[in-house]
Coordinates of C-alpha atoms in Angstrom, one line a residue:
M1 CA 38.1 49.9 29.6
R2 CA 35.2 50.9 27.4
A3 CA 36.5 48.7 24.6
A4 CA 36.8 45.8 26.9
V5 CA 33.1 46.2 28.1
L6 CA 31.9 46.5 24.5
L7 CA 33.9 43.4 23.5
L8 CA 32.3 41.5 26.4
V9 CA 28.8 42.6 25.5
L10 CA 29.3 41.6 21.8
T11 CA 30.6 38.2 22.9
L12 CA 27.6 37.6 25.1
L13 CA 25.3 38.5 22.3
V14 CA 27.0 36.1 19.9
V15 CA 26.8 33.3 22.5
L16 CA 23.2 33.9 23.8
L17 CA 21.4 35.1 20.7
P18 CA 21.1 31.7 19.1
L19 CA 19.5 30.4 22.3
W20 CA 16.8 33.0 22.4
P21 CA 14.2 30.9 20.5
A22 CA 14.7 28.0 22.9
F23 CA 14.4 30.3 25.9
R24 CA 11.2 31.9 24.5
E25 CA 9.6 28.4 23.9
W26 CA 10.6 27.3 27.4
W27 CA 9.2 30.5 29.0
K28 CA 5.9 30.5 27.0
P29 CA 5.3 27.2 25.1
T30 CA 3.6 27.4 21.8
D31 CA 3.5 23.7 21.1
V32 CA 1.8 20.8 22.7
T33 CA 3.6 19.0 25.5
P34 CA 6.7 17.2 24.0
L35 CA 6.1 13.5 23.4
P36 CA 8.8 11.3 24.9
I37 CA 10.4 9.1 22.2
D38 CA 12.0 5.8 23.3
E39 CA 12.6 2.4 21.7
T40 CA 8.8 1.7 21.9
D41 CA 8.3 4.4 19.3
A42 CA 10.5 2.5 16.8
L43 CA 8.5 -0.7 17.3
E44 CA 5.0 0.8 17.3
P45 CA 4.0 3.1 14.4
E46 CA 0.9 4.2 16.2
Y47 CA 2.8 5.2 19.3
L48 CA 2.5 9.0 18.8
A49 CA -1.3 8.7 18.4
R50 CA -1.6 6.6 21.6
R51 CA 0.6 9.0 23.5
F52 CA -1.4 12.0 22.4
S53 CA -4.7 10.3 23.3
G54 CA -3.3 9.5 26.7
L55 CA -2.7 13.2 27.3
L56 CA -5.9 14.4 25.7
M57 CA -8.5 12.2 27.5
P58 CA -7.5 13.3 31.1
A59 CA -7.5 16.9 30.0
L60 CA -11.0 16.6 28.7
E61 CA -12.2 14.8 31.8
H62 CA -10.9 17.6 34.0
G63 CA -12.3 20.3 31.7
L64 CA -8.9 21.9 30.9
I65 CA -8.8 24.6 28.3
A66 CA -5.2 24.1 27.3
L67 CA -2.9 21.2 26.8
G68 CA 0.9 21.8 27.1
G69 CA 0.3 25.5 26.7
V70 CA -1.8 25.1 23.5
P71 CA -5.4 26.2 23.7
L72 CA -7.8 23.2 23.7
V73 CA -11.3 23.5 22.2
H74 CA -13.9 20.9 23.2
L75 CA -16.9 20.7 20.8
P76 CA -20.1 18.7 21.5
A77 CA -21.3 15.7 19.6
N78 CA -23.7 17.8 17.4
A79 CA -21.0 20.2 16.3
I80 CA -21.0 18.7 12.8
H81 CA -24.3 20.6 12.2
A82 CA -23.0 24.0 13.4
P83 CA -20.2 26.4 12.3
W84 CA -17.0 26.2 14.1
P85 CA -16.3 28.9 16.7
L86 CA -13.2 30.3 14.9
N87 CA -11.7 33.6 16.1
A88 CA -11.0 36.6 13.9
Q89 CA -7.3 35.7 13.3
E90 CA -8.2 32.1 12.3
V91 CA -10.8 33.4 9.9
R92 CA -8.4 36.0 8.4
T93 CA -5.4 33.7 8.0
G94 CA -7.1 30.4 7.3
R95 CA -5.0 28.7 9.9
T96 CA -5.7 27.5 13.4
R97 CA -3.1 26.6 16.0
R98 CA -5.5 25.4 18.6
I99 CA -6.2 21.7 19.5
W100 CA -9.8 20.7 18.6
H101 CA -11.8 17.8 19.8
T102 CA -15.4 16.8 19.1
E103 CA -17.4 14.1 20.8
G104 CA -19.1 13.0 17.6
D105 CA -18.5 12.9 13.9
C106 CA -16.6 15.8 12.4
V107 CA -16.1 17.4 8.9
L108 CA -13.2 19.8 9.1
P109 CA -13.9 23.3 7.8
E110 CA -13.0 24.3 4.2
R111 CA -10.2 26.8 3.7
L112 CA -8.7 26.0 7.1
H113 CA -5.2 24.6 7.7
C114 CA -5.0 22.9 11.1
L115 CA -1.5 23.3 12.5
A116 CA -2.3 21.6 15.8
E117 CA -3.8 18.2 16.7
M118 CA -7.4 17.4 15.6
S119 CA -9.4 14.7 17.3
A120 CA -12.9 13.2 17.1
R121 CA -14.5 10.3 18.9
G122 CA -16.5 9.5 15.8
A123 CA -15.8 9.7 12.1
L124 CA -13.5 12.5 10.8
R125 CA -13.3 13.9 7.3
T126 CA -10.8 16.4 6.0
A127 CA -11.1 19.2 3.5
A128 CA -9.5 18.8 0.1
G129 CA -6.1 20.4 -0.4
R130 CA -5.6 21.3 3.3
T131 CA -2.6 20.7 5.6
Y132 CA -3.0 19.1 9.0
R133 CA -0.5 18.5 11.7
A134 CA -2.0 15.4 13.2
L135 CA -5.4 13.6 13.1
L136 CA -7.1 11.2 15.5
S137 CA -10.4 9.4 14.9
G138 CA -12.3 6.8 16.9
A139 CA -14.0 5.5 13.8
Q140 CA -13.3 6.2 10.1
L141 CA -10.9 8.9 9.0
S142 CA -11.3 10.0 5.4
L143 CA -8.6 12.1 3.8
A144 CA -9.9 14.1 0.9
P145 CA -7.8 14.4 -2.3
R146 CA -4.6 16.5 -2.0
T147 CA -4.6 16.4 1.8
R148 CA -1.2 16.8 3.5
I149 CA -0.4 15.3 6.9
I150 CA 2.7 16.7 8.7
R151 CA 3.2 14.3 11.7
W152 CA 0.8 11.5 12.1
A153 CA -2.8 10.2 11.6
H154 CA -4.5 7.3 13.3
A155 CA -8.0 5.8 13.1
H156 CA -10.0 2.6 13.4
S157 CA -10.2 2.6 9.6
L158 CA -8.6 5.1 7.2
S159 CA -9.2 6.0 3.6
I160 CA -6.7 8.1 1.6
G161 CA -7.8 10.1 -1.4
D162 CA -5.9 10.7 -4.6
H163 CA -2.7 12.9 -4.7
C164 CA -2.4 13.1 -0.9
Q165 CA 1.1 13.9 0.6
L166 CA 1.9 11.9 3.7
P167 CA 5.4 12.5 5.0
A168 CA 4.1 11.2 8.3
R169 CA 3.1 8.1 10.2
I170 CA -0.3 6.8 9.0
S171 CA -1.8 3.9 10.9
A172 CA -5.1 2.2 11.4
T173 CA -6.5 -0.4 13.8
Q174 CA -8.4 -2.3 11.2
V175 CA -7.8 -1.4 7.5
L176 CA -6.1 1.3 5.4
V177 CA -7.2 2.0 1.8
L178 CA -5.2 4.2 -0.6
G179 CA -6.1 6.0 -3.8
R180 CA -3.9 6.9 -6.7
E181 CA -0.7 9.0 -6.8
V182 CA -0.2 9.1 -3.0
S183 CA 3.2 9.8 -1.6
F184 CA 3.9 8.3 1.8
S185 CA 6.6 7.6 4.4
L186 CA 5.1 5.0 6.9
L187 CA 1.9 3.0 6.6
H188 CA 0.8 0.5 9.2
A189 CA -2.4 -1.6 9.5
P190 CA -3.5 -5.2 9.6
V191 CA -4.6 -4.7 6.0
I192 CA -3.3 -2.1 3.6
R193 CA -5.0 -2.0 0.3
F194 CA -3.8 0.1 -2.7
A195 CA -7.3 0.2 -4.3
G196 CA -6.7 3.2 -6.5
Q197 CA -10.3 4.4 -6.1
V198 CA -11.5 5.6 -2.7
P199 CA -14.8 7.5 -2.6
P200 CA -14.6 9.8 0.4
D201 CA -18.3 9.4 1.3
W202 CA -18.2 5.6 1.4
S203 CA -17.8 3.7 4.6
I204 CA -15.0 1.1 4.6
P205 CA -16.0 -2.5 5.0
P206 CA -14.2 -4.5 7.7
D207 CA -11.9 -6.2 5.2
G208 CA -11.5 -3.0 3.1
R209 CA -13.0 -4.7 0.0
W210 CA -16.0 -3.1 -1.6
S211 CA -18.5 -5.1 -3.7
I212 CA -20.0 -3.9 -7.0
G213 CA -23.6 -2.6 -7.4
V214 CA -25.7 0.2 -8.7
A215 CA -22.9 2.7 -8.4
E216 CA -20.9 0.7 -11.0
G217 CA -24.0 0.0 -13.1
V218 CA -24.6 -3.6 -11.9
L219 CA -28.1 -4.7 -11.1
W220 CA -28.3 -7.8 -8.9
D221 CA -31.1 -10.4 -8.9
A222 CA -31.7 -11.5 -5.4
G223 CA -33.3 -14.8 -6.5
S224 CA -30.7 -16.1 -8.9
G225 CA -27.8 -14.2 -7.4
T226 CA -26.8 -12.9 -10.8
G227 CA -25.6 -9.4 -11.6
R228 CA -26.3 -7.8 -14.9
A229 CA -24.5 -4.8 -16.4
P230 CA -26.5 -3.3 -19.3
R231 CA -23.6 -1.2 -20.5
S232 CA -19.8 -1.5 -20.6
L233 CA -18.5 -2.3 -17.2
Q234 CA -15.2 -1.1 -15.7
V235 CA -14.6 -2.5 -12.2
A236 CA -12.2 -0.8 -9.9
P237 CA -9.2 -2.7 -8.4
L238 CA -9.6 -5.0 -5.4
R239 CA -13.4 -5.4 -5.6
R240 CA -14.9 -8.6 -4.5
W241 CA -18.4 -10.0 -5.1
R242 CA -20.4 -13.3 -4.9
G243 CA -22.5 -14.5 -7.9
D244 CA -22.3 -14.7 -11.6
L245 CA -21.7 -11.5 -13.5
V246 CA -23.3 -10.9 -16.9
G247 CA -22.4 -7.9 -19.1
D248 CA -24.3 -7.0 -22.2
S249 CA -21.2 -5.3 -23.6
H250 CA -17.5 -5.2 -22.6
V251 CA -16.4 -6.2 -19.0
A252 CA -13.1 -5.1 -17.5
L253 CA -12.0 -6.1 -14.0
G254 CA -9.3 -4.1 -12.2
E255 CA -6.2 -5.4 -10.6
G256 CA -6.7 -7.8 -7.7
C257 CA -10.4 -8.3 -8.1
E258 CA -12.1 -11.5 -7.0
A259 CA -15.3 -12.9 -8.4
E260 CA -16.9 -15.8 -6.6
G261 CA -18.7 -16.9 -9.7
S262 CA -18.4 -16.8 -13.5
V263 CA -18.1 -13.8 -15.8
R264 CA -19.9 -13.6 -19.2
A265 CA -19.9 -10.7 -21.5
G266 CA -21.6 -9.7 -24.8
G267 CA -18.3 -8.1 -26.0
S268 CA -14.8 -8.7 -24.6
I269 CA -13.5 -9.5 -21.2
S270 CA -10.3 -8.1 -19.6
L271 CA -8.9 -9.1 -16.3
G272 CA -6.3 -6.9 -14.4
A273 CA -3.1 -8.4 -13.0
G274 CA -3.6 -10.7 -10.0
S275 CA -7.4 -11.0 -10.5
R276 CA -9.2 -14.2 -9.5
V277 CA -12.4 -15.7 -10.9
H278 CA -13.7 -18.9 -9.2
G279 CA -15.9 -19.8 -12.2
G280 CA -15.3 -19.5 -15.9
L281 CA -15.1 -16.8 -18.6
V282 CA -17.3 -16.7 -21.7
A283 CA -17.4 -14.0 -24.4
P284 CA -17.8 -13.7 -28.2
G285 CA -15.0 -11.1 -28.2
E286 CA -11.4 -11.3 -27.0
I287 CA -10.6 -12.5 -23.5
Y288 CA -7.4 -11.0 -22.1
L289 CA -5.9 -12.1 -18.8
A290 CA -3.0 -10.0 -17.4
A291 CA -0.1 -11.6 -15.5
G292 CA -0.8 -13.6 -12.4
C293 CA -4.5 -14.2 -12.9
A294 CA -6.3 -17.4 -11.7
I295 CA -9.5 -18.8 -13.3
G296 CA -11.3 -21.7 -11.6
S297 CA -13.1 -23.1 -14.7
S298 CA -13.1 -23.0 -18.5
I299 CA -12.4 -20.0 -20.8
V300 CA -14.3 -19.8 -24.1
S301 CA -14.1 -17.1 -26.7
E302 CA -15.2 -16.8 -30.3
T303 CA -12.1 -14.8 -31.3
L304 CA -9.0 -14.7 -29.1
V305 CA -7.8 -15.8 -25.7
V306 CA -4.6 -14.3 -24.3
L307 CA -3.2 -15.8 -21.1
G308 CA -0.5 -13.5 -19.5
A309 CA 2.6 -14.8 -17.8
G310 CA 2.0 -16.9 -14.6
C311 CA -1.7 -17.4 -15.1
V312 CA -3.5 -20.5 -13.9
V313 CA -6.7 -22.0 -15.4
G314 CA -8.6 -24.7 -13.6
V315 CA -7.8 -26.6 -10.4
P316 CA -6.3 -30.0 -9.9
G317 CA -8.9 -32.7 -10.2
A318 CA -11.4 -30.5 -12.1
H319 CA -11.1 -30.5 -15.9
A320 CA -11.0 -27.0 -17.5
T321 CA -10.8 -26.0 -21.2
V322 CA -9.3 -23.0 -22.9
R323 CA -11.0 -22.7 -26.3
A324 CA -10.8 -20.1 -29.0
P325 CA -9.9 -19.8 -32.7
R326 CA -6.7 -18.2 -31.5
V327 CA -4.9 -18.7 -28.2
E328 CA -1.7 -16.9 -27.0
I329 CA 0.0 -18.2 -23.9
G330 CA 2.7 -16.5 -21.9
K331 CA 5.5 -17.9 -19.8
G332 CA 4.7 -20.0 -16.7
V333 CA 1.0 -20.5 -17.5
V334 CA -0.6 -23.6 -16.0
V335 CA -3.8 -25.1 -17.5
H336 CA -5.5 -28.1 -15.7
G337 CA -7.2 -29.6 -18.6
T338 CA -7.3 -28.8 -22.4
V339 CA -6.1 -26.0 -24.6
W340 CA -8.0 -26.1 -27.9
S341 CA -7.1 -23.6 -30.6
G342 CA -9.1 -23.8 -33.8
Q343 CA -6.7 -21.8 -36.0
H344 CA -3.5 -20.6 -34.2
L345 CA -1.7 -21.4 -31.0
R346 CA 1.2 -19.3 -29.8
T347 CA 3.3 -20.0 -26.7
T348 CA 6.2 -18.2 -25.3
T349 CA 9.0 -20.4 -24.0
G350 CA 12.0 -19.5 -21.9
P351 CA 15.3 -19.7 -23.8
Q352 CA 17.0 -20.5 -20.5
D353 CA 14.9 -23.6 -19.8
G354 CA 17.7 -25.9 -20.9
D355 CA 20.2 -24.4 -18.5
L356 CA 18.9 -26.5 -15.6
D357 CA 18.9 -30.2 -15.1
P358 CA 15.3 -31.5 -15.1
M359 CA 16.4 -34.5 -13.0
D360 CA 17.6 -32.3 -10.1
E361 CA 15.2 -32.7 -7.2
S362 CA 15.4 -29.0 -6.2
G363 CA 14.6 -27.9 -9.7
L364 CA 17.5 -25.4 -9.6
G365 CA 20.3 -27.4 -11.2
A366 CA 24.0 -27.6 -10.4
A367 CA 24.3 -23.8 -10.1
V368 CA 23.0 -24.1 -6.5
R369 CA 24.8 -26.0 -3.8
W370 CA 22.6 -27.2 -1.0
N371 CA 23.6 -27.8 2.6
A372 CA 22.0 -31.0 3.8
V373 CA 22.1 -29.9 7.5
S374 CA 20.6 -26.4 7.2
G375 CA 18.6 -27.0 4.1
R376 CA 19.9 -23.8 2.5
G377 CA 21.0 -23.3 -1.1
L378 CA 23.9 -21.1 -2.2
A379 CA 24.5 -19.7 -5.7
N380 CA 28.0 -18.1 -6.1
A381 CA 27.0 -16.1 -9.2
D382 CA 24.0 -14.6 -10.9
L383 CA 21.1 -17.0 -11.1
T384 CA 18.1 -17.0 -13.4
I385 CA 15.4 -19.6 -12.5
P386 CA 13.0 -20.7 -15.3
A387 CA 9.3 -20.7 -14.9
L388 CA 7.3 -23.3 -12.9
R389 CA 10.3 -24.4 -10.7
Q390 CA 9.7 -25.1 -7.0
W391 CA 12.0 -26.0 -4.2
G392 CA 12.2 -26.2 -0.4
G393 CA 14.6 -24.3 1.8
D394 CA 16.1 -20.8 1.8
L395 CA 18.1 -19.7 -1.2
V396 CA 21.0 -17.3 -1.1
C397 CA 22.5 -15.8 -4.2
Q398 CA 25.8 -13.9 -4.2
G399 CA 24.8 -12.0 -7.4
D400 CA 21.6 -11.0 -9.1
L401 CA 18.6 -13.4 -8.6
A402 CA 15.6 -13.7 -11.0
L403 CA 12.7 -16.1 -10.6
G404 CA 10.5 -17.0 -13.6
P405 CA 6.7 -16.9 -13.6
R406 CA 4.8 -19.2 -11.3
C407 CA 7.8 -20.5 -9.3
H408 CA 7.2 -21.6 -5.7
A409 CA 9.9 -21.1 -3.1
R410 CA 9.1 -22.9 0.1
G411 CA 11.6 -20.7 2.0
S412 CA 13.2 -17.2 2.0
L413 CA 15.2 -15.5 -0.7
K414 CA 18.3 -13.4 -0.2
S415 CA 20.4 -11.7 -2.9
H416 CA 23.6 -9.7 -2.7
G417 CA 22.6 -7.9 -5.9
D418 CA 19.1 -7.2 -7.5
L419 CA 16.2 -9.6 -7.0
G420 CA 13.4 -10.0 -9.5
I421 CA 10.3 -12.1 -9.0
G422 CA 8.2 -13.0 -12.0
P423 CA 4.4 -13.0 -12.2
G424 CA 2.4 -15.5 -10.1
V425 CA 5.3 -16.5 -8.0
Q426 CA 4.8 -17.7 -4.4
V427 CA 7.5 -17.2 -1.8
D428 CA 6.6 -18.7 1.6
G429 CA 9.4 -16.8 3.5
S430 CA 10.9 -13.3 3.2
V431 CA 12.7 -11.5 0.4
V432 CA 15.9 -9.6 1.2
A433 CA 18.3 -7.9 -1.2
Q434 CA 21.1 -5.4 -1.2
G435 CA 20.0 -4.1 -4.6
D436 CA 16.6 -3.4 -6.1
V437 CA 13.7 -5.8 -5.4
L438 CA 10.9 -6.2 -8.0
I439 CA 7.8 -8.3 -7.2
G440 CA 5.9 -9.3 -10.3
A441 CA 2.2 -9.1 -10.8
G442 CA -0.1 -11.5 -8.9
S443 CA 2.8 -12.8 -6.7
H444 CA 2.5 -13.6 -3.1
V445 CA 5.3 -13.2 -0.5
G446 CA 4.5 -14.7 2.9
G447 CA 7.2 -12.7 4.8
S448 CA 8.8 -9.3 4.7
V449 CA 10.4 -7.6 1.7
L450 CA 13.6 -5.6 2.5
S451 CA 16.0 -3.8 0.2
E452 CA 18.8 -1.3 0.7
T453 CA 17.9 0.6 -2.4
A454 CA 14.4 0.2 -3.8
V455 CA 11.3 -2.0 -3.8
V456 CA 8.7 -2.2 -6.6
L457 CA 5.5 -4.1 -5.9
G458 CA 3.7 -5.0 -9.1
P459 CA -0.1 -5.0 -9.6
G460 CA -2.2 -7.5 -7.7
C461 CA 0.6 -8.9 -5.5
T462 CA 0.2 -9.7 -1.8
I463 CA 2.7 -9.3 1.0
G464 CA 2.3 -11.0 4.3
T465 CA -0.8 -12.8 5.7
P466 CA -3.4 -11.9 8.3
E467 CA -1.9 -14.3 10.7
H468 CA 1.7 -13.2 10.1
P469 CA 2.1 -9.5 9.4
A470 CA 5.1 -8.5 7.3
T471 CA 7.1 -5.3 6.6
V472 CA 8.1 -3.8 3.2
S473 CA 11.1 -1.5 3.9
A474 CA 13.4 0.3 1.5
P475 CA 14.7 3.9 0.9
R476 CA 12.4 4.0 -2.1
I477 CA 9.1 2.1 -2.6
E478 CA 6.7 2.1 -5.5
V479 CA 3.4 0.3 -5.3
A480 CA 1.0 -0.5 -8.1
L481 CA -2.7 -0.9 -8.1
G482 CA -4.3 -3.9 -6.5
V483 CA -1.5 -4.5 -4.0
V484 CA -2.3 -5.8 -0.5
V485 CA 0.1 -5.6 2.4
H486 CA -0.6 -7.1 5.8
G487 CA 1.6 -5.1 8.2
T488 CA 3.9 -2.1 7.5
V489 CA 5.2 -0.2 4.5
W490 CA 8.2 1.9 5.5
A491 CA 9.9 4.1 2.9
G492 CA 13.1 5.8 4.2
A493 CA 13.3 8.4 1.5
S494 CA 10.2 8.3 -0.7
G495 CA 7.1 6.1 -1.1
D496 CA 4.6 6.3 -3.9
A497 CA 1.3 4.6 -4.6
V498 CA 1.3 5.0 -8.4
G499 CA -1.5 4.5 -10.9
A500 CA -1.1 2.1 -13.7
L501 CA 2.4 0.5 -13.4
Q502 CA 3.4 -1.7 -16.3
I503 CA 6.4 -4.0 -15.5
D504 CA 8.1 -5.8 -18.3
T505 CA 9.5 -9.0 -16.7
E506 CA 12.1 -9.4 -19.5
V507 CA 14.0 -6.1 -18.8
E508 CA 16.8 -5.7 -16.4
L509 CA 16.0 -4.2 -13.0
D510 CA 18.6 -1.5 -13.5
E511 CA 16.8 -0.4 -16.6
H512 CA 13.4 -0.3 -15.0
L513 CA 14.5 1.8 -12.0
P514 CA 16.4 5.0 -12.5
D515 CA 19.7 5.4 -10.7
L516 CA 19.3 6.3 -7.1
P517 CA 21.6 8.2 -4.9
Q518 CA 23.4 6.3 -2.2
L519 CA 21.1 6.6 0.8
P520 CA 21.8 5.4 4.3
A521 CA 20.1 2.1 5.3
L522 CA 17.2 2.2 7.7
P523 CA 18.0 1.1 11.2
G524 CA 18.3 -2.7 11.4
R525 CA 18.2 -3.4 7.7
A526 CA 21.8 -4.4 7.4
A527 CA 21.4 -6.9 10.2
A528 CA 18.2 -8.3 8.5

């Protein structure tokens, strides 16, 4: 009898002991009220933030001191000028598990990890190297370098410092700006800018694009609208300004910059990938244009001009001149005017240019069969399209698909293998591939970019438009400097905003990206 009772007790312990943590949480909750997750959550990245705000505001109005069993601390608007009322345990451990809300601006305390939700009606700034569960700001949220977010963060505008770790949902109502070496899972905003340099004490402009001024060493003349840099000038990516820029020494523009004027330098001029200058370039030294740049007027150098793949000089109807003792021109370059080389002219031609029939109206040759009813083209094998080709309609390739520089696809692209897009390419529709997708420097994709393995966005490229938001989705995503995405970036396994990313458009995609383990596709990707 005693043995039977002992056996019964042991059996009950084995069955009930694993349920003890759940029973303890039910009896005395230690977490905020569970947030219901439904199909709306999958369609709205900011759903968790909206749901938490819907629970927090009524609790504040009723003066509650707890939310879902978690203590709630309500700070006044002037709390930014006073020390936080931390208890002894929080001071000793450097961790708080209370929900904090302030009615004004807020700078989170140093040496404090916040393991519950933090909210501010005004601007909110984190401390460097700290971990936060969730952050909500009614204005600008600034994440200091090495910040880690566990669940979600939402604000009107949001800046992310270097080396942040974001295995969470990061969303903004207006604009989201990222620094260097940021790892992420889900980013969502009308405009996402991978700027590479995000000063935490700067307010974000409505479009997320800073100009250049005294901080960069540029002095502007209000009368002439000309900026002068007395020393060597290095402009960060994605900057935009109006007026001519004159540098007494060397001038270097980062990826994706836009100058509404001309650029002159006393030394050399260097433009990052995807940069755009509405005027001309003049310098006694070398002038170097990375892939995918666009110059509206003439380029004059006393030594050397290098035009990267997919660059455009001049505009139709306005004569432009590229002049230097030595000129080097990459694939897919377009010059509306004259190229004048005093000593040496070097061009790079595609050895595959003869593979396609120049009389074919689509520009893709007999390798593509077009359906007259649907307007869709089908390639039954691997397809490599030379530079400067353009066509209308969707293109489906049953192998690997590669587009040369400065091509224009007035439709969508789909590949059953890898898909590579050269510099300066424009795709009006979406890009979908079962293999890796590589978007070249300075390219523009009007629709979404989807892959079942990996996506690499080259420097200075743009995905989506303000009127038509797009989605970049893959298990692995790498984004270079100067990239702009209108919509959502969703990395199923790992997403990285890297620093300088050099992409050789002549290498195979499989050689550029290391082998990835087989990962399950994100929901809906196979159907897309």
